[in-house]
Short mmCIF file of C-alpha atoms (C1' of nucleotides) in Angstrom, two decimals:
data_model
loop_
_atom_site.label_atom_id
_atom_site.label_comp_id
_atom_site.label_asym_id
_atom_site.label_seq_id
_atom_site.Cartn_x
_atom_site.Cartn_y
_atom_site.Cartn_z
CA MET A 1 -0.07 0.24 0.05
CA ALA A 2 1.29 3.38 -0.74
CA LYS A 3 2.36 6.00 1.95
CA THR A 4 -0.76 8.61 1.48
CA LYS A 5 -0.55 12.04 2.53
CA LYS A 6 -3.96 11.57 5.35
CA LYS A 7 -5.14 14.23 6.66
CA GLU A 8 -4.16 15.24 10.19
CA SER A 9 -6.98 14.44 12.80
CA GLN A 10 -7.84 16.83 15.89
CA TRP A 11 -5.94 14.56 17.67
CA GLU A 12 -2.30 14.15 15.72
CA THR A 13 -2.65 18.21 15.44
CA ALA A 14 -3.14 18.44 18.68
CA THR A 15 -0.85 16.40 20.01
CA ASN A 16 1.70 17.99 17.89
CA GLU A 17 1.27 21.36 19.33
CA LYS A 18 1.50 20.15 22.87
CA LEU A 19 4.84 18.76 22.31
CA ALA A 20 5.78 21.87 20.64
CA GLU A 21 4.80 24.02 23.91
CA ALA A 22 6.42 21.38 25.85
CA GLY A 23 9.47 22.24 24.23
CA PHE A 24 10.37 19.02 22.31
CA ARG A 25 11.99 19.29 18.90
CA ARG A 26 10.53 17.15 16.05
CA GLY A 27 12.04 14.09 15.27
CA GLY A 28 11.24 11.63 13.00
CA ALA A 29 10.10 8.47 15.40
CA ARG A 30 8.19 10.66 17.66
CA ALA A 31 5.75 11.89 14.46
CA ALA A 32 5.67 8.46 13.05
CA VAL A 33 4.49 7.08 16.45
CA VAL A 34 2.04 10.13 16.90
CA SER A 35 0.87 9.26 13.24
CA LEU A 36 0.49 5.34 13.64
CA LEU A 37 -1.85 6.15 17.18
CA ASP A 38 -3.64 8.65 15.24
CA GLU A 39 -5.21 6.14 13.11
CA GLN A 40 -5.97 3.51 16.19
CA SER A 41 -9.41 3.42 17.69
CA CYS A 42 -8.38 1.22 20.57
CA ALA A 43 -5.07 0.46 22.83
CA LEU A 44 -2.08 -0.77 20.78
CA SER A 45 0.53 -2.76 22.83
CA ALA A 46 4.41 -1.64 22.44
CA TYR A 47 5.47 -4.69 20.67
CA GLU A 48 2.41 -4.02 18.33
CA ILE A 49 3.66 -0.44 17.36
CA GLU A 50 7.09 -1.63 17.04
CA GLU A 51 5.53 -4.39 14.46
CA LEU A 52 3.16 -1.88 12.58
CA LEU A 53 5.96 0.84 12.05
CA ALA A 54 8.55 -1.54 10.92
CA ALA A 55 5.94 -3.11 8.39
CA ARG A 56 5.41 0.72 6.98
CA GLU A 57 8.29 2.55 5.84
CA ARG A 58 9.58 3.61 9.01
CA ALA A 59 11.04 1.25 11.60
CA VAL A 60 11.69 3.20 15.21
CA GLY A 61 13.80 1.54 17.80
CA ARG A 62 12.02 -0.22 20.52
CA ALA A 63 13.85 2.50 23.07
CA SER A 64 12.55 5.24 21.12
CA ILE A 65 8.94 3.77 20.94
CA TYR A 66 9.06 3.24 25.16
CA ARG A 67 10.47 6.71 25.25
CA ILE A 68 7.73 8.90 22.83
CA LEU A 69 5.04 6.74 24.78
CA GLU A 70 6.25 7.64 28.21
CA GLN A 71 6.39 11.15 26.89
CA LEU A 72 2.93 11.01 25.40
CA ASP A 73 1.69 9.44 28.19
CA GLU A 74 3.07 12.58 30.36
CA LEU A 75 1.43 15.17 28.29
CA GLY A 76 -1.46 13.59 29.05
CA VAL A 77 -2.32 13.05 25.09
CA VAL A 78 -1.86 9.00 25.60
CA SER A 79 -3.26 6.86 28.18
CA LYS A 80 -1.52 4.00 29.36
CA VAL A 81 -3.95 0.74 29.86
CA GLU A 82 -2.95 -2.24 31.62
CA LEU A 83 -5.44 -5.27 31.30
CA GLY A 84 -3.50 -7.69 32.98
CA GLN A 85 -1.86 -9.47 30.00
CA ALA A 86 1.65 -8.73 31.10
CA GLN A 87 1.94 -6.01 28.90
CA ALA A 88 0.91 -2.42 28.47
CA ARG A 89 -1.30 -1.03 25.94
CA TYR A 90 -1.49 2.46 24.73
CA GLU A 91 -4.54 4.60 23.08
CA PRO A 92 -4.89 7.98 21.94
CA ILE A 93 -6.72 9.73 24.46
CA ARG A 94 -9.89 11.80 22.69
CA PRO A 95 -12.04 14.25 24.45
CA ASP A 96 -15.05 12.55 22.51
CA HIS A 97 -14.11 9.15 23.19
CA HIS A 98 -13.56 8.00 26.76
CA HIS A 99 -14.05 4.19 27.20
CA HIS A 100 -12.82 1.17 29.18
CA HIS A 101 -12.14 -2.61 28.03
CA LEU A 102 -13.74 -5.91 28.48
CA VAL A 103 -11.04 -8.46 27.93
CA CYS A 104 -11.41 -12.43 26.83
CA ASP A 105 -9.56 -14.20 29.54
CA LYS A 106 -9.03 -17.04 26.81
CA CYS A 107 -8.00 -15.27 23.77
CA GLY A 108 -6.88 -12.21 24.93
CA ALA A 109 -9.67 -9.87 22.94
CA VAL A 110 -9.61 -6.35 23.84
CA ILE A 111 -13.01 -5.23 23.29
CA ALA A 112 -14.01 -0.98 24.11
CA PHE A 113 -17.43 -0.20 26.21
CA ASP A 114 -18.35 3.39 27.27
CA ASP A 115 -21.01 3.92 29.54
CA ALA A 116 -22.41 6.75 31.21
CA PRO A 117 -23.49 6.07 34.83
CA LEU A 118 -20.39 4.37 35.29
CA GLU A 119 -18.29 7.52 34.71
CA ARG A 120 -20.90 9.19 36.74
CA ALA A 121 -20.08 6.78 39.71
CA VAL A 122 -16.28 7.11 39.25
CA ASP A 123 -16.55 11.04 39.23
CA SER A 124 -18.56 10.94 42.42
CA ILE A 125 -15.98 8.59 44.38
CA SER A 126 -13.29 10.87 43.06
CA LYS A 127 -14.97 14.00 45.06
CA ARG A 128 -15.23 12.15 47.87
CA VAL A 129 -11.79 10.51 49.01
CA ASP A 130 -8.70 12.35 49.83
CA PHE A 131 -6.85 11.60 46.99
CA ALA A 132 -6.42 13.79 43.73
CA VAL A 133 -7.44 11.67 41.55
CA GLU A 134 -6.58 12.17 37.98
CA GLY A 135 -7.62 9.33 35.71
CA HIS A 136 -9.27 5.99 36.15
CA GLU A 137 -8.97 2.62 34.43
CA ILE A 138 -12.09 0.27 34.57
CA VAL A 139 -11.58 -3.52 32.95
CA LEU A 140 -14.07 -6.05 32.73
CA HIS A 141 -12.93 -9.65 32.43
CA GLY A 142 -14.63 -12.90 31.58
CA LEU A 143 -14.99 -14.60 28.01
CA CYS A 144 -15.82 -13.33 24.91
CA ALA A 145 -18.83 -14.03 22.64
CA ASP A 146 -16.53 -17.00 20.64
CA CYS A 147 -14.72 -18.69 23.35
CA ARG A 148 -17.84 -18.93 25.50
CA MET B 1 9.46 -12.02 66.81
CA ALA B 2 8.52 -15.10 67.93
CA LYS B 3 5.93 -16.82 65.86
CA THR B 4 2.73 -16.90 67.90
CA LYS B 5 -0.14 -19.54 66.97
CA LYS B 6 -3.01 -17.28 66.09
CA LYS B 7 -6.70 -17.72 65.18
CA GLU B 8 -7.38 -18.96 61.98
CA SER B 9 -10.00 -16.56 60.66
CA GLN B 10 -12.94 -17.48 58.30
CA TRP B 11 -11.08 -17.10 55.36
CA GLU B 12 -8.30 -19.18 56.08
CA THR B 13 -10.32 -21.71 57.48
CA ALA B 14 -12.25 -21.77 54.21
CA THR B 15 -9.59 -21.72 52.05
CA ASN B 16 -8.12 -24.75 53.53
CA GLU B 17 -11.38 -26.66 53.41
CA LYS B 18 -11.58 -25.89 49.55
CA LEU B 19 -8.05 -26.59 48.96
CA ALA B 20 -8.92 -30.17 50.47
CA GLU B 21 -11.98 -30.41 48.50
CA ALA B 22 -10.14 -29.69 45.29
CA GLY B 23 -8.27 -32.53 45.83
CA PHE B 24 -4.68 -30.97 46.86
CA ARG B 25 -2.83 -32.32 49.80
CA ARG B 26 -1.14 -30.45 52.49
CA GLY B 27 2.06 -28.51 52.56
CA GLY B 28 4.16 -26.16 54.19
CA ALA B 29 4.80 -23.89 51.69
CA ARG B 30 1.36 -23.50 50.73
CA ALA B 31 0.17 -23.16 54.45
CA ALA B 32 2.70 -20.59 55.03
CA VAL B 33 1.28 -18.45 52.09
CA VAL B 34 -2.34 -18.74 52.84
CA SER B 35 -1.61 -17.96 56.53
CA LEU B 36 0.57 -14.76 55.44
CA LEU B 37 -2.43 -13.74 53.13
CA ASP B 38 -5.00 -13.89 55.75
CA GLU B 39 -3.10 -11.59 57.89
CA GLN B 40 -3.38 -8.84 55.01
CA SER B 41 -6.39 -6.52 54.43
CA CYS B 42 -5.32 -5.00 51.28
CA ALA B 43 -3.24 -6.54 47.89
CA LEU B 44 0.38 -8.11 48.29
CA SER B 45 2.58 -8.55 44.99
CA ALA B 46 4.43 -11.89 44.56
CA TYR B 47 7.75 -9.97 45.63
CA GLU B 48 6.50 -8.63 48.89
CA ILE B 49 4.87 -12.07 50.03
CA GLU B 50 8.89 -13.94 48.99
CA GLU B 51 10.13 -11.19 51.56
CA LEU B 52 7.29 -11.44 54.44
CA LEU B 53 8.11 -15.30 54.38
CA ALA B 54 11.41 -15.12 54.35
CA ALA B 55 11.64 -12.76 57.08
CA ARG B 56 9.63 -15.02 59.26
CA GLU B 57 10.37 -18.64 59.94
CA ARG B 58 9.42 -20.04 56.62
CA ALA B 59 11.10 -18.96 53.41
CA VAL B 60 8.96 -19.99 49.93
CA GLY B 61 10.45 -20.41 46.81
CA ARG B 62 9.51 -18.36 44.15
CA ALA B 63 8.10 -20.95 42.01
CA SER B 64 6.24 -22.16 44.59
CA ILE B 65 4.62 -18.77 45.46
CA TYR B 66 3.32 -18.04 41.62
CA ARG B 67 2.08 -21.49 41.81
CA ILE B 68 0.30 -21.28 45.22
CA LEU B 69 -1.31 -17.83 43.90
CA GLU B 70 -2.70 -18.86 40.81
CA GLN B 71 -3.86 -22.11 42.54
CA LEU B 72 -5.97 -20.13 45.02
CA ASP B 73 -6.84 -17.74 42.32
CA GLU B 74 -8.26 -20.57 40.25
CA LEU B 75 -10.11 -21.64 43.53
CA GLY B 76 -11.58 -18.29 43.77
CA VAL B 77 -10.30 -17.50 46.79
CA VAL B 78 -7.75 -15.03 45.62
CA SER B 79 -7.99 -12.24 43.77
CA LYS B 80 -5.04 -11.24 41.18
CA VAL B 81 -5.12 -7.34 40.59
CA GLU B 82 -2.96 -5.43 38.10
CA LEU B 83 -2.86 -2.02 39.66
CA GLY B 84 -0.44 -0.47 36.53
CA GLN B 85 2.70 -0.90 38.34
CA ALA B 86 4.26 -3.28 36.20
CA GLN B 87 3.48 -6.34 38.62
CA ALA B 88 0.32 -8.07 39.82
CA ARG B 89 -0.60 -7.90 43.77
CA TYR B 90 -2.58 -10.95 45.35
CA GLU B 91 -5.40 -10.50 47.85
CA PRO B 92 -7.87 -12.61 49.48
CA ILE B 93 -11.41 -12.45 48.56
CA ARG B 94 -13.85 -12.11 51.58
CA PRO B 95 -17.38 -12.13 50.93
CA ASP B 96 -17.95 -9.30 52.90
CA HIS B 97 -14.98 -6.81 51.59
CA HIS B 98 -15.34 -6.66 47.78
CA HIS B 99 -13.36 -3.52 46.98
CA HIS B 100 -11.30 -1.38 44.59
CA HIS B 101 -8.23 0.69 44.73
CA LEU B 102 -6.69 4.08 44.29
CA VAL B 103 -3.17 3.98 43.42
CA CYS B 104 -0.31 6.59 44.15
CA ASP B 105 1.14 7.83 40.87
CA LYS B 106 4.11 9.11 42.96
CA CYS B 107 5.04 7.08 45.82
CA GLY B 108 3.23 3.97 44.48
CA ALA B 109 0.76 3.73 47.66
CA VAL B 110 -2.31 1.54 47.40
CA ILE B 111 -5.38 2.64 49.23
CA ALA B 112 -8.60 0.45 49.18
CA PHE B 113 -12.20 2.12 48.60
CA ASP B 114 -15.71 0.51 48.39
CA ASP B 115 -18.36 1.89 46.73
CA ALA B 116 -22.03 0.58 46.07
CA PRO B 117 -23.35 2.81 43.30
CA LEU B 118 -20.10 1.90 41.28
CA GLU B 119 -20.90 -1.87 42.15
CA ARG B 120 -24.32 -1.74 40.54
CA ALA B 121 -23.22 0.54 37.68
CA VAL B 122 -20.73 -2.31 36.74
CA ASP B 123 -23.08 -5.10 37.30
CA SER B 124 -25.33 -3.25 34.90
CA ILE B 125 -23.09 -3.35 32.38
CA SER B 126 -22.20 -6.89 32.60
CA LYS B 127 -25.75 -7.69 32.21
CA ARG B 128 -25.80 -5.66 28.67
CA VAL B 129 -23.00 -6.52 26.87
CA ASP B 130 -22.46 -9.88 24.74
CA PHE B 131 -19.37 -10.76 27.02
CA ALA B 132 -19.65 -13.46 30.05
CA VAL B 133 -18.28 -10.96 32.26
CA GLU B 134 -16.73 -12.91 35.34
CA GLY B 135 -14.96 -10.12 37.37
CA HIS B 136 -13.91 -6.41 37.47
CA GLU B 137 -11.13 -4.45 38.16
CA ILE B 138 -11.30 -0.61 39.04
CA VAL B 139 -8.10 1.20 39.87
CA LEU B 140 -8.47 5.15 40.08
CA HIS B 141 -5.00 6.84 39.69
CA GLY B 142 -3.59 10.11 40.79
CA LEU B 143 -1.94 11.55 44.19
CA CYS B 144 -2.10 10.49 47.37
CA ALA B 145 -2.61 12.96 50.18
CA ASP B 146 1.10 13.04 50.94
CA CYS B 147 2.05 13.03 47.93
CA ARG B 148 0.15 15.82 46.87
"C1'" DC C 1 6.44 -48.75 57.80
"C1'" DT C 2 6.53 -47.97 52.74
"C1'" DA C 3 5.42 -46.58 48.46
"C1'" DG C 4 3.15 -43.61 45.32
"C1'" DC C 5 2.90 -39.42 43.54
"C1'" DG C 6 1.49 -35.02 44.68
"C1'" DA C 7 4.45 -30.61 46.91
"C1'" DT C 8 8.31 -27.84 47.05
"C1'" DG C 9 12.54 -24.85 45.21
"C1'" DA C 10 16.88 -23.71 43.00
"C1'" DG C 11 17.96 -22.11 39.05
"C1'" DA C 12 17.57 -21.55 33.85
"C1'" DC C 13 14.80 -19.11 30.76
"C1'" DT C 14 11.12 -15.81 28.62
"C1'" DG C 15 9.19 -11.86 27.57
"C1'" DA C 16 8.67 -7.12 28.53
"C1'" DT C 17 10.36 -2.95 29.69
"C1'" DT C 18 14.51 0.11 30.70
"C1'" DC C 19 19.18 2.01 30.83
"C1'" DT C 20 23.42 3.49 28.37
"C1'" DC C 21 26.09 5.53 24.98
"C1'" DA C 22 27.60 7.14 20.72
"C1'" DG C 23 25.78 9.13 16.29
"C1'" DG C 24 22.57 11.62 13.79
"C1'" DC C 25 19.51 15.91 13.25
"C1'" DT C 26 16.87 20.16 14.41
"C1'" DA C 27 16.55 24.78 15.65
"C1'" DG C 28 18.86 28.88 16.63
"C1'" DC C 29 22.61 31.89 15.60
"C1'" DT C 30 25.46 34.43 12.32
"C1'" DA D 1 23.89 28.74 3.57
"C1'" DG D 2 27.02 27.28 7.38
"C1'" DC D 3 27.77 26.15 12.23
"C1'" DT D 4 26.97 24.01 16.71
"C1'" DA D 5 24.82 22.76 21.45
"C1'" DG D 6 21.93 19.95 22.68
"C1'" DC D 7 17.83 17.20 21.86
"C1'" DC D 8 16.58 12.64 19.71
"C1'" DT D 9 17.40 7.89 17.82
"C1'" DG D 10 18.32 3.09 17.99
"C1'" DA D 11 21.54 -0.87 18.91
"C1'" DG D 12 22.22 -3.57 22.35
"C1'" DA D 13 23.01 -4.76 27.21
"C1'" DA D 14 21.09 -5.17 31.14
"C1'" DT D 15 16.94 -5.34 34.22
"C1'" DC D 16 12.79 -7.42 36.30
"C1'" DA D 17 8.41 -10.10 37.00
"C1'" DG D 18 6.82 -14.40 35.80
"C1'" DT D 19 7.08 -19.43 34.03
"C1'" DC D 20 8.95 -23.61 33.34
"C1'" DT D 21 11.91 -27.78 34.06
"C1'" DC D 22 13.28 -30.97 36.92
"C1'" DA D 23 15.44 -33.63 41.08
"C1'" DT D 24 14.14 -34.24 45.79
"C1'" DC D 25 11.41 -34.21 49.56
"C1'" DG D 26 7.51 -35.34 52.39
"C1'" DC D 27 1.88 -36.38 52.72
"C1'" DT D 28 -0.84 -40.43 52.96
"C1'" DA D 29 -3.01 -44.46 51.73
"C1'" DG D 30 -2.64 -48.65 52.59
#
DNA sequence: CTAGCGATGAGACTGATTCTCAGGCTAGCT
DNA sequence: AGCTAGCCTGAGAATCAGTCTCATCGCTAG
C-alpha cells in the first residue's frame, strides 16, 4: 500500500502542538508513532506498535517507542492501560471518546465500551476521597462471545 | 518476633477446606502463603510475599509462590489485581469486603475503597454486553494526600 | 512402615520494559 | 547557507517480573 498523505486528525494536530509547547524538538521517530496512534481507535501494545511501524516505511527503535509513549502519557494525550496481559497498551486520549475495556481471559481479545452511569459513579467517588484522582481504568474480564 | 499460634480467620479456614475439597494435599509452603495472606487487609505483590515469608521462619521458593497464588486464584479465594505498577498483586477475597484501589502515581501507595453505586453500574453493564463477565477491576490513580 | 505421587524450590529461561551511550539531526544564530 | 549545542534516536545490554524444568522432599493411603 502506498503511503498516502492523510489528513491530520484533531488528535494528531493537538498532540504535535502540545509537544512543541512542552519544548520538544521534532523528530522522525516521534512523528511516526504519533501518526500511527492517531489511526487507532483502541489500544496497541508497544510490540504491536513496533511491528506496525516496521511493516511500513518507518521502523523505530524499541527504546524510542517506549520513550515516546512515556512522553505522550505525561503530556496527557495518551493513556497507558494495563489489561492484565503482562504488557501495557497505549491509546490516544480523544476528548469525545472516553472508554474502557472488556478483556477475554481465553483469547486475549480486547473490546471497548463506554457507559455514562459508570463514569458518573467514578466521578462521584473521585470527589469524596482524600486523593487527587487524575484518571481511572476499568477492566471487565471474562469470556468473549467467541470463546464462550 | 516469635511465631505465635494465631486464631485462623474464616478466610483461612474456608480456603483450607476448599483446597482439601479440590484434592490438594497439605504442604508447608502453601500453608505459609495462605496464613500470610490471611493477615493482609489489602493486596500484596508476589515479591512482597516472598520477602515477608523469608523474614519469618518460613522461606518459600518463588516458583511455589506463583504456583500457589495461581491455584488460589483458580479456586476463587484470591484475587489477582493489576494496578499498573508492572507487577501483579494478590489479595484474599472475603465475602464481606469487596473493594477497589486508589494508586498513587508518585509513591506507589495503594489505598482500598468500596462504593455500592459503582458496583451497581458495573453489574448493569455486565448484563448488557455480549460477553460473559466474570470479574472486574477498577483502579483510580492520581496523587495521595502525602504526595500532593 | 513404605511406596506412590503430589508438593516444593533452585535456577535457567522468557518476554516486556528500561538503561546506556555513541552518533544523527533540529533549531537558533550569524 | 553554514555552524554548533544539545535534544533525538536506536542497537544492544541490563533488569525485572513471572514461568518452566526437574530432581528431591514429604504427605498419606494402605
